[in-house]
Coordinates of C-alpha atoms and ligand atoms in Angstrom, one line a residue:
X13 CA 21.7 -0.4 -8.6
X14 CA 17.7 -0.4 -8.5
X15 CA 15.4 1.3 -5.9
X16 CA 11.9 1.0 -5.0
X17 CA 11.0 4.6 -4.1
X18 CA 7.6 5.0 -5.9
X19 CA 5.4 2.6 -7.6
X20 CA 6.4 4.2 -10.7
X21 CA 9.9 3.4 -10.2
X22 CA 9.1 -0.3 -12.4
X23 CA 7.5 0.0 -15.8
X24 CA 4.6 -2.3 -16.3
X25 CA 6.2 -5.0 -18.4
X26 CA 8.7 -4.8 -15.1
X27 CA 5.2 -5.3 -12.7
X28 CA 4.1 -7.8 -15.2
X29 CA 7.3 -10.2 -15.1
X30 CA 7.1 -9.0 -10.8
X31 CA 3.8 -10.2 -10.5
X32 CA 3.9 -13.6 -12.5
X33 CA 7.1 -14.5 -10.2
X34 CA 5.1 -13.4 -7.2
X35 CA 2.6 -15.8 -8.8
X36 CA 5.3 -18.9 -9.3
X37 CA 6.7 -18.0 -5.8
X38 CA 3.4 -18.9 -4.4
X39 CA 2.8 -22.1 -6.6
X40 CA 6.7 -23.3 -5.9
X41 CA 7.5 -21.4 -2.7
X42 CA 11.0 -24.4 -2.2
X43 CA 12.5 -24.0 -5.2
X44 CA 12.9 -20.2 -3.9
X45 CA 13.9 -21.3 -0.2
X46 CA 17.5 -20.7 0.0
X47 CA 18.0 -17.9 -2.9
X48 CA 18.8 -15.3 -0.4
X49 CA 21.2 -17.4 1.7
X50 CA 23.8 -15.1 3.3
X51 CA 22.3 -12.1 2.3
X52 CA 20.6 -9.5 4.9
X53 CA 18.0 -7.2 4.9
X54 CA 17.9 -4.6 7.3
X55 CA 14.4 -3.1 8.1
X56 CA 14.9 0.8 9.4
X57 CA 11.6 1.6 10.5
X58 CA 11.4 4.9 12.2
X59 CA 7.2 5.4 12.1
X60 CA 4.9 2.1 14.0
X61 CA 4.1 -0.6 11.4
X62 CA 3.2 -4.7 12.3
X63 CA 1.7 -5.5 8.6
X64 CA 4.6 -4.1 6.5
X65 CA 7.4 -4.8 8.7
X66 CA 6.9 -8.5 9.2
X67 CA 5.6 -8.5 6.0
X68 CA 9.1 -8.1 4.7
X69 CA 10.6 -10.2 7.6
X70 CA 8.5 -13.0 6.4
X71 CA 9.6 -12.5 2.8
X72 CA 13.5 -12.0 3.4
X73 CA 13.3 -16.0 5.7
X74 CA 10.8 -17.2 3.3
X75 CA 14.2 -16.5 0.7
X76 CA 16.5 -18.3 3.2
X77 CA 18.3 -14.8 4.3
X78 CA 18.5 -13.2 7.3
X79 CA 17.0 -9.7 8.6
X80 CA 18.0 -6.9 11.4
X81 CA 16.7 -3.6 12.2
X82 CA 15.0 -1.2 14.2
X83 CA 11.3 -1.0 14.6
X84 CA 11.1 2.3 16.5
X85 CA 13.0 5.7 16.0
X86 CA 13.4 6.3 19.6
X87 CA 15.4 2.9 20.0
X88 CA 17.6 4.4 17.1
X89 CA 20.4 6.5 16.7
X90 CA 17.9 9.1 15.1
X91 CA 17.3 10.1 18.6
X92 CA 20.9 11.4 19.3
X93 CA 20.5 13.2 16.1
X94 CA 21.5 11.0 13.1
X95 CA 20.5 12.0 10.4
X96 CA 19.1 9.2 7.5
X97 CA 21.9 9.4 5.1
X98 CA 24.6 8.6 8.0
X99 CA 22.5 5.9 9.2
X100 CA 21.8 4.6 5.2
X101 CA 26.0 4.6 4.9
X102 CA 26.4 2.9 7.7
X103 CA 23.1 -0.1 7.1
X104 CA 25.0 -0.4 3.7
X105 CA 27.8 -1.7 5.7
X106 CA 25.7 -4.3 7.0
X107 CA 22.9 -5.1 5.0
X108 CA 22.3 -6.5 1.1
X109 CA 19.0 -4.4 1.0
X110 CA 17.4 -1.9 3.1
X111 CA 13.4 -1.7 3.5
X112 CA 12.6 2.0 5.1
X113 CA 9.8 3.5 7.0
X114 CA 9.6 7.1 7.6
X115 CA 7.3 9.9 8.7
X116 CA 9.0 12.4 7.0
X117 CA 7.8 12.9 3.0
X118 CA 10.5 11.7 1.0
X119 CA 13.2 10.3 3.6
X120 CA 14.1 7.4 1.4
X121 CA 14.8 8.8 -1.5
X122 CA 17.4 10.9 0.8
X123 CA 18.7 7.8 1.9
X124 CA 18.7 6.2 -1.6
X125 CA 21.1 8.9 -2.6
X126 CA 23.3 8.1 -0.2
X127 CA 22.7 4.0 0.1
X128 CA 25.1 1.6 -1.6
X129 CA 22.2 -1.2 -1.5
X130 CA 19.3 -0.9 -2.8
X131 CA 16.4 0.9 -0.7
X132 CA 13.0 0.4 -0.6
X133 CA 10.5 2.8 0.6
X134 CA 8.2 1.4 2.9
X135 CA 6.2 4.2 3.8
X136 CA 7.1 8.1 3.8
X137 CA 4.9 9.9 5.8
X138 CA 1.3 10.9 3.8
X139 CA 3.1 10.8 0.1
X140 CA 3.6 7.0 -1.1
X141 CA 3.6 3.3 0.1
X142 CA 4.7 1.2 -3.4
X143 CA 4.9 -2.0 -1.6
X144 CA 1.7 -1.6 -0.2
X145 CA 0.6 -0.7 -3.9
X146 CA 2.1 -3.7 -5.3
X147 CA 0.5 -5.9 -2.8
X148 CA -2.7 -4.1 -4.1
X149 CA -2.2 -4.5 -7.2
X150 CA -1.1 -8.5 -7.1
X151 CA -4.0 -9.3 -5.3
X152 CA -6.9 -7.3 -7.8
X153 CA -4.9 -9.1 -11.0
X154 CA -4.7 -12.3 -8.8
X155 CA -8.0 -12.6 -8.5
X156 CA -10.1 -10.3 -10.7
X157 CA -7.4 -11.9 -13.5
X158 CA -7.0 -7.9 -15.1
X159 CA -5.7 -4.8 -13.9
X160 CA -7.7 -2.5 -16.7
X161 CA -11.4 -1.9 -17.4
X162 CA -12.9 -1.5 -13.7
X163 CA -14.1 0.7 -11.6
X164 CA -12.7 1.7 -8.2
X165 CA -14.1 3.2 -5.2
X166 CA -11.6 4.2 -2.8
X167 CA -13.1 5.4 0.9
X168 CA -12.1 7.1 3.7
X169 CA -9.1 9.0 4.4
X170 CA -8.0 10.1 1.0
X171 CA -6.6 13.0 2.2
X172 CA -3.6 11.8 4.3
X173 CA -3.6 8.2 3.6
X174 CA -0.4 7.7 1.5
X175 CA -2.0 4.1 0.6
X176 CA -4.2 5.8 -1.8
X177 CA -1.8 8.2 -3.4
X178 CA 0.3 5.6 -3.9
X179 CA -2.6 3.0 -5.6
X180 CA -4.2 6.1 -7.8
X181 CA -0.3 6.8 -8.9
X182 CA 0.0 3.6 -10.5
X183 CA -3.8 2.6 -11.6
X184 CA -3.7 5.2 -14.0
X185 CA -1.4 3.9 -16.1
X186 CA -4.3 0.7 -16.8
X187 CA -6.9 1.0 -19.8
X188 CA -10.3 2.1 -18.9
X189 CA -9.7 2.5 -14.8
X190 CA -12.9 4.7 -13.5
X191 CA -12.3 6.2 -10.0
X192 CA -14.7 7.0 -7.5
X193 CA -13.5 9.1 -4.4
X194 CA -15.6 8.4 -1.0
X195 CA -14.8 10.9 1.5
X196 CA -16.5 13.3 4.2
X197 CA -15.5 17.0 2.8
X198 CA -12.5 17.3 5.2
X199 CA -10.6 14.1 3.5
X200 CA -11.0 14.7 0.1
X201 CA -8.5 13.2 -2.5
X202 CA -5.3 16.1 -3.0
X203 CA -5.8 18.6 -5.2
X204 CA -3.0 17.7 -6.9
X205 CA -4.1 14.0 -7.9
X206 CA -7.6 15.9 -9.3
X207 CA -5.2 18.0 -11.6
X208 CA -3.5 14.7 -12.8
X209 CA -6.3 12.7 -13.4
X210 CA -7.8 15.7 -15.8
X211 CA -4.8 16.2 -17.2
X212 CA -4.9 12.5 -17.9
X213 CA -8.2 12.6 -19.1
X214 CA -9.1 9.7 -17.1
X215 CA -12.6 9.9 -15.4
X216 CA -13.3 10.5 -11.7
X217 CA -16.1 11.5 -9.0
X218 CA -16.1 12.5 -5.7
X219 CA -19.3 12.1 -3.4
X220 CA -19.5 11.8 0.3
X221 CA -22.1 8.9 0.9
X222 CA -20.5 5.2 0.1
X223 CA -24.5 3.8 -0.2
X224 CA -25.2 6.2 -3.2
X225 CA -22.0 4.7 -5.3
X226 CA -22.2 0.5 -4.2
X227 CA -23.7 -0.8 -7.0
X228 CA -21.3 0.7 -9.3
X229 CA -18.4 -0.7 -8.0
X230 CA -16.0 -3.4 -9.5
X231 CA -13.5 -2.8 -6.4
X232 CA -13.9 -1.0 -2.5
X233 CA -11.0 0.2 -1.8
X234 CA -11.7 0.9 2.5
X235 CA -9.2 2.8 4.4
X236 CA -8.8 4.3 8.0
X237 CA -8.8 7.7 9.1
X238 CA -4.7 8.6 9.6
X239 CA -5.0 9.5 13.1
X240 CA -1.4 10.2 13.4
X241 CA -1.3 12.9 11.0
X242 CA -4.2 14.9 12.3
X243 CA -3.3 17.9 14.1
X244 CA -6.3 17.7 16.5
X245 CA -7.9 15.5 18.5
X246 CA -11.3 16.6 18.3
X247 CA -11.5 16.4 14.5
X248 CA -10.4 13.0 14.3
X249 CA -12.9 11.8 17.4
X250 CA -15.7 14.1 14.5
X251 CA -14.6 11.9 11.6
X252 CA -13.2 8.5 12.5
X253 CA -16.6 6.7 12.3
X254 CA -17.7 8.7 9.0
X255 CA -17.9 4.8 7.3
X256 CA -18.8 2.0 8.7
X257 CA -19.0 -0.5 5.9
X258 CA -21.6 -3.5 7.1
X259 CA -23.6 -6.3 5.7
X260 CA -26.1 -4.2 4.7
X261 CA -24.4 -1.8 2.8
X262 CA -22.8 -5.1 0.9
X263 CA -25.8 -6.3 -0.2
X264 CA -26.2 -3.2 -2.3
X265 CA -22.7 -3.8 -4.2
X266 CA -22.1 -6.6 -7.1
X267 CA -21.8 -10.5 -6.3
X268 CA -18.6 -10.1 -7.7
X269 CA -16.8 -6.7 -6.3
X270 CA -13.9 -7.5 -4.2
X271 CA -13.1 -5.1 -0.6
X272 CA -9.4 -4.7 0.3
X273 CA -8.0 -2.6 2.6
X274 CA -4.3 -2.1 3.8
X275 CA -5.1 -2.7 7.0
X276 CA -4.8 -2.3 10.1
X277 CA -9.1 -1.7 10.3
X278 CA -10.0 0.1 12.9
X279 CA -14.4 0.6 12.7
X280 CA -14.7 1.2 8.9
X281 CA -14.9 -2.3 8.4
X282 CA -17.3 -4.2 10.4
X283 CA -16.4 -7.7 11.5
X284 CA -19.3 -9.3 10.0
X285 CA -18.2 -8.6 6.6
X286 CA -14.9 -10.3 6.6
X287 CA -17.1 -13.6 6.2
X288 CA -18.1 -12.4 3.2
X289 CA -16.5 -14.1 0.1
X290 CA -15.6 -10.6 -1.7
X291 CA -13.8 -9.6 1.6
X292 CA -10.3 -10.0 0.6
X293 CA -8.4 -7.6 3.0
X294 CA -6.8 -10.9 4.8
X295 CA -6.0 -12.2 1.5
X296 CA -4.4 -9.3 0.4
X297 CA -1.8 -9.7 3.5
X298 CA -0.6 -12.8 1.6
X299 CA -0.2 -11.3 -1.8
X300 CA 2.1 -9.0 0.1
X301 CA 4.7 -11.6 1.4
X302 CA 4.9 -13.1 -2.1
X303 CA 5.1 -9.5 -3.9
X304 CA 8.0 -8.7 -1.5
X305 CA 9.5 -11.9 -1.8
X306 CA 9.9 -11.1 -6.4
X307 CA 10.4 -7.6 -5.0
X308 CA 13.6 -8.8 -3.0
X309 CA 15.1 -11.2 -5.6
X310 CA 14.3 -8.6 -8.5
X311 CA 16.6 -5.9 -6.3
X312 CA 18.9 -8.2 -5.7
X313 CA 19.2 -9.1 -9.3
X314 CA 19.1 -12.7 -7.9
X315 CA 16.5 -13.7 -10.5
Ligands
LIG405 C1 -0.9 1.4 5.8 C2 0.1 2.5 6.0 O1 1.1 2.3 6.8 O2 0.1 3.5 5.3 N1 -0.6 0.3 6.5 C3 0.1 -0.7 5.9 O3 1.2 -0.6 5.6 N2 -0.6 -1.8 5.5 C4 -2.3 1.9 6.0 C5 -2.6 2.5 7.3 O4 -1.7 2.6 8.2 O5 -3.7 2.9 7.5

């Protein structure tokens, strides 16, 4: 039984044959329709989410199956002390495949251990989000047609935002990938993604101003400051407005660099520039119902 606990987890021949049914699903979304009749997936989300949680609503009807779950730990058992491995034992009873949200670092890999279906982490606290990544992922080889030989400029909360760890984690393993880390001093990129990257030999920058770095840019990678895992107030109020990215600043990047974000925006994206043709942020929210959709069957060994 297969897991998705990291974006790791699948080879890149496996992303490659994920992506181009991702790709066929969208062309030929009936002749998938009914594939998941009678099965279930049970979404166990214990941390707030609208995007990734319909997201995988949408993908498990879109397959003709059927989905329950909880959307909020304090509706859960969690809050009468449960821990995740008795819950997992017990979803297993009910569910084909379990999708799971947690705030705690590493929670579904606990669970995984203990699951008889297969789990799929949907977000563990600051550390990785690979369904987020694959949505990424399909959408830059959708529609820059490549997934080597750019470079990337990822802005904002690099620090705690488990979208970037999770993107950098899998980019690297892509010929000629450049990256470019925009962040106020306080957000910087983990120390420990610096080390890999050397280690990797594979080139990287850090600045603080976003204007200084547009023109360079294949890819804008925008993200919001993680208010939930600040542990004050004050220095969130300080940094939430660090970026603001507006028409202005776009007209100093490439006709042909693409902005995505994992939503949800909060400022760092002003509304003016989603009716820009290289905003793709709302596009990206489609690549994700399709990637979950070929995530599904491929767990499911339906395919
Ligand atoms: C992201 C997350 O949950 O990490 N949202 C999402 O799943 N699209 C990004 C975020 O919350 O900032």
């Amino acid at each position: 039984m297969r897991h998705l606990l990291r974006p790791l987890d699948f080879t890149t021949d496996e992303l490659e044959r994920l992506f181009d049914l991702a790709g066929d699903i969208e062309k030929n979304p009936s002749k998938y329709a009914h594939m998941c009749n009678g099965k279930i997936l049970a979404t166990c989300f214990y941390e707030p989410s609208t995007r990734t949680r319909l997201s995988f609503e949408s993908a498990m009807y879109g397959l003709g199956g059927q989905v329950l779950g909880f959307s909020d730990a304090g509706s859960s058992s969690a809050t009468k002390g449960e821990s995740v491995s008795d819950t997992i034992r017990m979803i297993s009873c009910y569910a084909d495949i379990c999708a799971m949200r947690h705030p705690k670092e590493g929670a579904p890999m606990v669970a995984a251990t203990k699951a008889s279906i297969p789990v799929i982490n949907a977000g563990d606290g600051g550390h990785q989000h690979p369904t987020q990544t694959l949505t990424d992922l399909l959408t830059i080889r959708s529609l820059k047609g490549r997934l080597n030989n750019f470079t990337i400029g990822l802005c904002g909360d690099l620090k705690f935002g488990r979208t970037v760890h999770s993107l950098i984690n899998a980019l690297v393993r892509y010929d000629n990938v450049k990256f470019i880390f925009i962040s106020p001093e306080e957000l910087k990129i983990p120390e420990y993604v610096k080390e890999m990257l050397i280690e990797m030999d594979i080139p990287f920058k850090e600045v603080i101003r976003l204007e200084e770095v547009m023109p360079e840019l294949d890819l804008l990678y925008m993200t919001r400051v993680q208010r939930e895992r600040f542990f004050n107030e004050e220095d969130y109020v300080r940094l939430k407005d660090f970026y603001i990215l507006n028409k202005e600043k776009m007209e100093l990047a490439r006709k042909d660099m693409l902005v995505l974000h994992p939503l949800p925006r909060v400022n760092e994206i002003s509304v003016e520039v989603d009716e820009d043709e290289r905003a793709v942020y709302f596009k990206q929210v489609q690549y994700g119902v399709y990637v979950r959709m070929a995530l599904i069957l491929t767990l499911l060994e339906l395919v």
